[in-house]
Short mmCIF file of C-alpha atoms in Angstrom, two decimals:
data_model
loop_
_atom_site.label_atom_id
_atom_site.label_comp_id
_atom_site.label_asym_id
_atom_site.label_seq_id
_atom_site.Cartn_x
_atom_site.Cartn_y
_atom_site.Cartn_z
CA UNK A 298 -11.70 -1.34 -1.12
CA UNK A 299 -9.23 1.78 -1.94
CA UNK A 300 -7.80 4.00 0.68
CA UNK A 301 -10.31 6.53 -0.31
CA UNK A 302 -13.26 4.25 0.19
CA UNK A 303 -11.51 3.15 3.21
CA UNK A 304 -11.95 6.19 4.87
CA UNK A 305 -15.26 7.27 3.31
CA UNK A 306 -16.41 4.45 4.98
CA UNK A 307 -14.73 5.10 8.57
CA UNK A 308 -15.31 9.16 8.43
CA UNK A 309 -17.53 8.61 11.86
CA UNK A 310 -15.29 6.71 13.65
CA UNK A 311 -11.94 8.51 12.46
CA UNK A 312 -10.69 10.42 15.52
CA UNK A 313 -11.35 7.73 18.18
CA UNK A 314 -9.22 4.92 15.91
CA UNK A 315 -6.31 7.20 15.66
CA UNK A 316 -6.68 7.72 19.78
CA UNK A 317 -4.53 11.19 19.08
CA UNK A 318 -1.67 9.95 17.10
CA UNK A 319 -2.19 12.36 14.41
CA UNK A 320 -3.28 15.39 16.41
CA UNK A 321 0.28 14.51 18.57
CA UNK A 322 2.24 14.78 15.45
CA UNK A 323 0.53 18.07 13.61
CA UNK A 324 1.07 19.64 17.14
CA UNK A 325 5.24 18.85 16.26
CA UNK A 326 4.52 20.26 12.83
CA UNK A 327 3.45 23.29 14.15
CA UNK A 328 6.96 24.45 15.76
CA UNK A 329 8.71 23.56 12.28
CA UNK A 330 6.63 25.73 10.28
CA UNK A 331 6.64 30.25 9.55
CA UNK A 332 4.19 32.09 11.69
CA UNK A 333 0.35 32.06 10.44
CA UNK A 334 -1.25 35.30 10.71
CA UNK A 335 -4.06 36.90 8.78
CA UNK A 336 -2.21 37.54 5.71
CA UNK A 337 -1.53 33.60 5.34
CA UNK A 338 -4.00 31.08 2.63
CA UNK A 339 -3.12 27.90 4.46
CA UNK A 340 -4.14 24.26 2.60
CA UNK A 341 -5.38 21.79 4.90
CA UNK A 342 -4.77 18.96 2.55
CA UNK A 343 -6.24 15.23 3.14
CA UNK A 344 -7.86 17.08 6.35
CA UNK A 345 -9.59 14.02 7.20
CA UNK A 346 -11.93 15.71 9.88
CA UNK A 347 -10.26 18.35 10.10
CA UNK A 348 -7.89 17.74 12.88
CA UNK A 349 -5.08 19.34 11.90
CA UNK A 350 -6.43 22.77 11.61
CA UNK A 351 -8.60 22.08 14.84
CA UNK A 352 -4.68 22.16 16.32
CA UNK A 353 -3.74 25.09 14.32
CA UNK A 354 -6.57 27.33 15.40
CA UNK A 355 -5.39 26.35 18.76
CA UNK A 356 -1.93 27.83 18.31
CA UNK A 357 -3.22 31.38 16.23
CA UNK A 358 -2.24 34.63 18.24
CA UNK A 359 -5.45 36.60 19.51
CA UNK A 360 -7.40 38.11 16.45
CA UNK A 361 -5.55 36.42 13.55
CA UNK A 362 -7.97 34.81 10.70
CA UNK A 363 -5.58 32.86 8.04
CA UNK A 364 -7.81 31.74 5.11
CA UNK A 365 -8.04 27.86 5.36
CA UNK A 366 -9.03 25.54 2.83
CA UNK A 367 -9.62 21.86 4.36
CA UNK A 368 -9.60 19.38 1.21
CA UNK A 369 -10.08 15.60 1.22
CA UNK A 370 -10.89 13.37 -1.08
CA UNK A 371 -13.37 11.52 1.02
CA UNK A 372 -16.93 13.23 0.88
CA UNK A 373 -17.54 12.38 4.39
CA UNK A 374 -14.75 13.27 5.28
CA UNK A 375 -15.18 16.75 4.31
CA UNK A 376 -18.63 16.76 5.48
CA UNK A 377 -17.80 16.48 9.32
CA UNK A 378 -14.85 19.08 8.28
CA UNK A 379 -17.38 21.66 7.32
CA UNK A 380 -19.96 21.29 9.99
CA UNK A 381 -16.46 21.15 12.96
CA UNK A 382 -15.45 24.70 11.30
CA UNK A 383 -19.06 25.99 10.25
CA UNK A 384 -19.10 29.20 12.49
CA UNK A 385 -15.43 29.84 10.67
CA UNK A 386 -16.03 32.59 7.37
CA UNK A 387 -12.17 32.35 6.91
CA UNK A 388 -12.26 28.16 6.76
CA UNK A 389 -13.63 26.46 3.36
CA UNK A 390 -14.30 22.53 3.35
CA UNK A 391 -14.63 21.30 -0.42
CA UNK A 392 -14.40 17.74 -1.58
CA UNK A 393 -11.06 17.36 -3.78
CA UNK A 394 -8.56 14.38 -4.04
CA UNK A 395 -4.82 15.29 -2.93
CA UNK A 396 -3.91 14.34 -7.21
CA UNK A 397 -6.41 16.86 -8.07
CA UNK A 398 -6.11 20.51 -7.10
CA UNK A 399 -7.30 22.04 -10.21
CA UNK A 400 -9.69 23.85 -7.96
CA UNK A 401 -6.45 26.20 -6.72
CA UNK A 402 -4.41 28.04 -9.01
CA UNK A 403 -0.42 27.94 -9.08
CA UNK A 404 0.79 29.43 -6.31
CA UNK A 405 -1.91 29.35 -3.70
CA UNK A 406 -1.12 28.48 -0.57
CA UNK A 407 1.70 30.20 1.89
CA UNK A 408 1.38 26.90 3.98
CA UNK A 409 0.56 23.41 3.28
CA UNK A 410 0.03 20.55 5.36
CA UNK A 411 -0.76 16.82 4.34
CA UNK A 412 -0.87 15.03 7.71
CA UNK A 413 -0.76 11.31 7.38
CA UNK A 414 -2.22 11.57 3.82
CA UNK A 415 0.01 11.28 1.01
CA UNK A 416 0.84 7.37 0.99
CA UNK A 417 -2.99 6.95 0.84
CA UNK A 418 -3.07 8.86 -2.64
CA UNK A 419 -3.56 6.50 -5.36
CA UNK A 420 -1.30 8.52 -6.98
CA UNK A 421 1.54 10.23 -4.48
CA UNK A 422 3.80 11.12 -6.81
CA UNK A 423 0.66 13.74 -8.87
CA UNK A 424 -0.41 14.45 -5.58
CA UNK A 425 2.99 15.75 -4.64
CA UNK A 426 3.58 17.58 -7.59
CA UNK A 427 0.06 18.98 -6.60
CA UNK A 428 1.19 20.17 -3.80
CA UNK A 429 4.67 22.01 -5.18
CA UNK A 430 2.33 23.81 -7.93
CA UNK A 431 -0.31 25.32 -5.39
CA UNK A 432 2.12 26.30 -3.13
CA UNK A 433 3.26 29.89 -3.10
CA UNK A 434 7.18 30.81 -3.94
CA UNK A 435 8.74 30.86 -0.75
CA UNK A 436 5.99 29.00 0.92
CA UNK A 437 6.40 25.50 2.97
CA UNK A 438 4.66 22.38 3.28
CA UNK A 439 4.97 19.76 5.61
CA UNK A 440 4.45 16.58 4.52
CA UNK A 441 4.25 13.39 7.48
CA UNK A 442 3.99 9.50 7.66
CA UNK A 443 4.89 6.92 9.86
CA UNK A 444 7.73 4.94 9.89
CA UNK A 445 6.63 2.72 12.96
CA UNK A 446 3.26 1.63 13.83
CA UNK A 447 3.63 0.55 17.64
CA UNK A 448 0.53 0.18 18.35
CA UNK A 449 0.01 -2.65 15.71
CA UNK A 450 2.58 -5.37 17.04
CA UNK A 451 0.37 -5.90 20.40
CA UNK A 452 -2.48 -6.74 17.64
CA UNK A 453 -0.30 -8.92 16.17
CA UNK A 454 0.75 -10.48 19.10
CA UNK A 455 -3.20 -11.00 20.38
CA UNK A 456 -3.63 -12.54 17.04
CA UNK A 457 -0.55 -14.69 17.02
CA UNK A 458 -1.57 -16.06 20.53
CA UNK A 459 -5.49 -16.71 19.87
CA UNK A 460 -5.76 -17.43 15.98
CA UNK A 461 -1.93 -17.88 14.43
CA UNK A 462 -3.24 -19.10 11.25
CA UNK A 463 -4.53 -15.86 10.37
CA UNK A 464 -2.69 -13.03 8.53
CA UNK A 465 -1.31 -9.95 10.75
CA UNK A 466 -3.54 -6.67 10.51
CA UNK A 467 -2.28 -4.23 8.18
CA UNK A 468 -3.55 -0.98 7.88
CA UNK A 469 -3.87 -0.06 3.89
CA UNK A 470 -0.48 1.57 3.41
CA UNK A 471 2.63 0.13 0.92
CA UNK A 472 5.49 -0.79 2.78
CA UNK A 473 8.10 1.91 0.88
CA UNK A 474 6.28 4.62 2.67
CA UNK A 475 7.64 3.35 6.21
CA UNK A 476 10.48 4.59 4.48
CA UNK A 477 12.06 8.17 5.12
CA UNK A 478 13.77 8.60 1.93
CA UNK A 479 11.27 6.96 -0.16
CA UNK A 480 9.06 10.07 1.13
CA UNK A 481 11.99 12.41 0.29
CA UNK A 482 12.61 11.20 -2.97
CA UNK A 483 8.90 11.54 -4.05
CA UNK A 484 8.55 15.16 -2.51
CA UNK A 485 12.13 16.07 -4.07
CA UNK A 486 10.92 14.92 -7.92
CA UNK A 487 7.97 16.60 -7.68
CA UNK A 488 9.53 19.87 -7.81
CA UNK A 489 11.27 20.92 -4.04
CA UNK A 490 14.56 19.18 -4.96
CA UNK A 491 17.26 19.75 -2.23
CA UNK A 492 14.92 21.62 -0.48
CA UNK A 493 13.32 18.56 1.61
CA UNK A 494 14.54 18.70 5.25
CA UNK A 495 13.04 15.57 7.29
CA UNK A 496 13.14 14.77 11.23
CA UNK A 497 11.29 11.72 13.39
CA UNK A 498 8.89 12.19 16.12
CA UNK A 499 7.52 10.23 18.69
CA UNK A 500 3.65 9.96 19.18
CA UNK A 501 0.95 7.59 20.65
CA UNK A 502 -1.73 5.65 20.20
CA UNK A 503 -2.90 6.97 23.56
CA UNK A 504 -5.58 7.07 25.84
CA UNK A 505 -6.32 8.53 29.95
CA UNK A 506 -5.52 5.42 31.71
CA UNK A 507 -4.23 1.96 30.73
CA UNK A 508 -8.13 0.21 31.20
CA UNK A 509 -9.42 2.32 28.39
CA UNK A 510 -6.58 2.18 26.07
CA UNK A 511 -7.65 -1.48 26.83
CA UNK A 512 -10.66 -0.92 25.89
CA UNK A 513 -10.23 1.16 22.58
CA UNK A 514 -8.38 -1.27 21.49
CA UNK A 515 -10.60 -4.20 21.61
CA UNK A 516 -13.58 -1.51 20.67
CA UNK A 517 -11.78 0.31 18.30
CA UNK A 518 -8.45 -1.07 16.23
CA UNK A 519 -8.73 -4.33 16.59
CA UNK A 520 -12.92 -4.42 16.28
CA UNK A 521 -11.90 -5.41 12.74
CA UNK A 522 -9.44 -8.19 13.61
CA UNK A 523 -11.68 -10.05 16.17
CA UNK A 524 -15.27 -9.92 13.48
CA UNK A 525 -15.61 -12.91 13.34
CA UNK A 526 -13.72 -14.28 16.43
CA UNK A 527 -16.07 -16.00 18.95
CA UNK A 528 -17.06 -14.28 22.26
CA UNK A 529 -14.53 -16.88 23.95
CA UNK A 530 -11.59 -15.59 21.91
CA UNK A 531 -12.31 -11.78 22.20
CA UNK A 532 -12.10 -11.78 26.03
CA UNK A 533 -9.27 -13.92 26.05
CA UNK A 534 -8.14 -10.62 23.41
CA UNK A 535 -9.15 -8.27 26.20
CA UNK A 536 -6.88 -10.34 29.06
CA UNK A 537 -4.01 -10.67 26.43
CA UNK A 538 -3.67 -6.83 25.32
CA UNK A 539 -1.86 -5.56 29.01
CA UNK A 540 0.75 -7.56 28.35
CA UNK A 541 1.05 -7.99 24.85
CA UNK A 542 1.04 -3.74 25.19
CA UNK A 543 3.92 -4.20 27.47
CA UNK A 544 6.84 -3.31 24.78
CA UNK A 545 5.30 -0.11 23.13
CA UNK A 546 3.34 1.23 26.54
CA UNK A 547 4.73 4.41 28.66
CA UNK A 548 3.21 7.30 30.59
CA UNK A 549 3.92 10.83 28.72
CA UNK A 550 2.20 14.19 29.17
CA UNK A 551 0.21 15.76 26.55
CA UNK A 552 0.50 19.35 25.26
CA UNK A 553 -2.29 20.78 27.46
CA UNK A 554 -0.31 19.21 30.89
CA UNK A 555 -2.17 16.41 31.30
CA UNK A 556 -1.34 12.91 32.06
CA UNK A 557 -2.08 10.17 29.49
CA UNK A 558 -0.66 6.41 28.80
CA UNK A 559 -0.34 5.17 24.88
CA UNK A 560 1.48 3.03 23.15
CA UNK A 561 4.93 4.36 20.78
CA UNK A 562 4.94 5.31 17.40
CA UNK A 563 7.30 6.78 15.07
CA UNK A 564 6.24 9.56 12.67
CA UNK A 565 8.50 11.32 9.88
CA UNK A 566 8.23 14.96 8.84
CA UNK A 567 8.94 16.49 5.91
CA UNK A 568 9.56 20.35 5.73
CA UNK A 569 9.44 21.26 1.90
CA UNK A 570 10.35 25.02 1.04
CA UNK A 571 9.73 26.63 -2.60
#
């Protein structure tokens, strides 16, 4: 199964596997990049369900209407996209791979965002040149990925513990792309050059309290690990995941105040000017 498939496939179930990792890390993006307003044509690119503009429309000062287009390659995908932003006439959801933007001319976009999308293209290095050609002359992008996947090592160590034999989860991403300058280097060939800045953020695989981030876990993530595992081994997976959690766990406080618990990731972003 491809990326793309992979996430055709998991379209429904999207936003409660990523328990507001990637929503944590657009927020971050947000501060990094020019003021939207009215006059902007923003590119939501890889928009998965469209969370990252969900944020942005968050952030927009009273009465401003940038023109959004939300892109993915994944049909369903795009479909929950266009029914989240359907009462929007200034947001446009249309079915198009990161590699392919023939759909937009040179020059489109004052903003572009691929959140946690590019090392799923079977082709990064088109879809970053993709991205440099649509976007406007003294426009930005910000391009992110992760460099550590906390919340995966407690899977690993349920698995280690209850079935050792069997080979640690992965989720379907090459291991250069944990890589900040590997990122860089593709973004920089496709056409920004020097003009790559990069920083890391923290975010979280998070949840309210630490029962339900429990509970996701088992429900959610690790659903796929434990398939075929019998109903013996997946509650001694629910009793394991506390501790195993232990190293990655801590209490932080979201962007709207409240309180949360989740377990510590590291995210890269790259701020691209033209």
């Amino acid at each position: 199964m491809t990326a793309l498939e992979h996430f055709d496939a998991s379209a429904a179930s999207y936003e409660a596997n990523t328990a507001g990792c990637t929503v944590e890390v657009m927020e971050k993006c947000l501060s990094l990049l020019p003021e939207i307003d009215t006059d902007s044509v923003v590119l939501d690119n890889a928009c998965g369900t469209g969370l990252s503009t969900h944020v942005l429309l968050r952030t927009l000062k009273d009465g401003s209407k940038p023109t959004i287009h939300v892109v993915d390659g994944a049909p369903k995908m795009v479909e929950i996209s266009r029914k989240r932003f359907e009462a929007y006439e200034n947001i446009h959801a249309k079915v198009a791979p990161g590699e392919d933007l023939s759909a937009f001319s040179d020059g489109t976009f004052s903003h572009s965002v691929t959140n946690m999308g590019l090392f799923f293209f079977a082709d990064a290095s088109k879809g970053a040149r993709e991205l440099f050609r649509t976007l406007a002359p003294g426009g930005t992008a910000v391009v992110t990925g992760w460099s550590d996947l906390g919340h995966l090592d407690s899977v690993h160590r349920v698995q280690k513990a209850i079935r050792p034999e069997d080979k640690p989860f992965q989720l379907p991403i090459a291991k250069e792309w944990f890589d900040l300058g590997h990122m860089k280097q593709v973004l920089s060939e496709a056409g920004f050059g020097t003009r790559v800045e990069t920083s890391e953020v923290t975010a979280h695989w998070a949840a309210d309290n630490l029962q339900d981030l429990v509970q996701n876990m088992t429900t959610r993530l690790a659903a796929a690990v434990m398939k075929e595992w019998t109903d013996e081994e997946k509650k001694k997976a629910e009793e394991l995941f506390p501790e195993a959690m232990k190293p990655k766990y801590e209490e932080f406080t979201r962007s709207d105040g409240t309180k949360a618990v989740g377990l510590k990731m590291r995210a890269y972003i790259a701020l691209c000017k033209k």
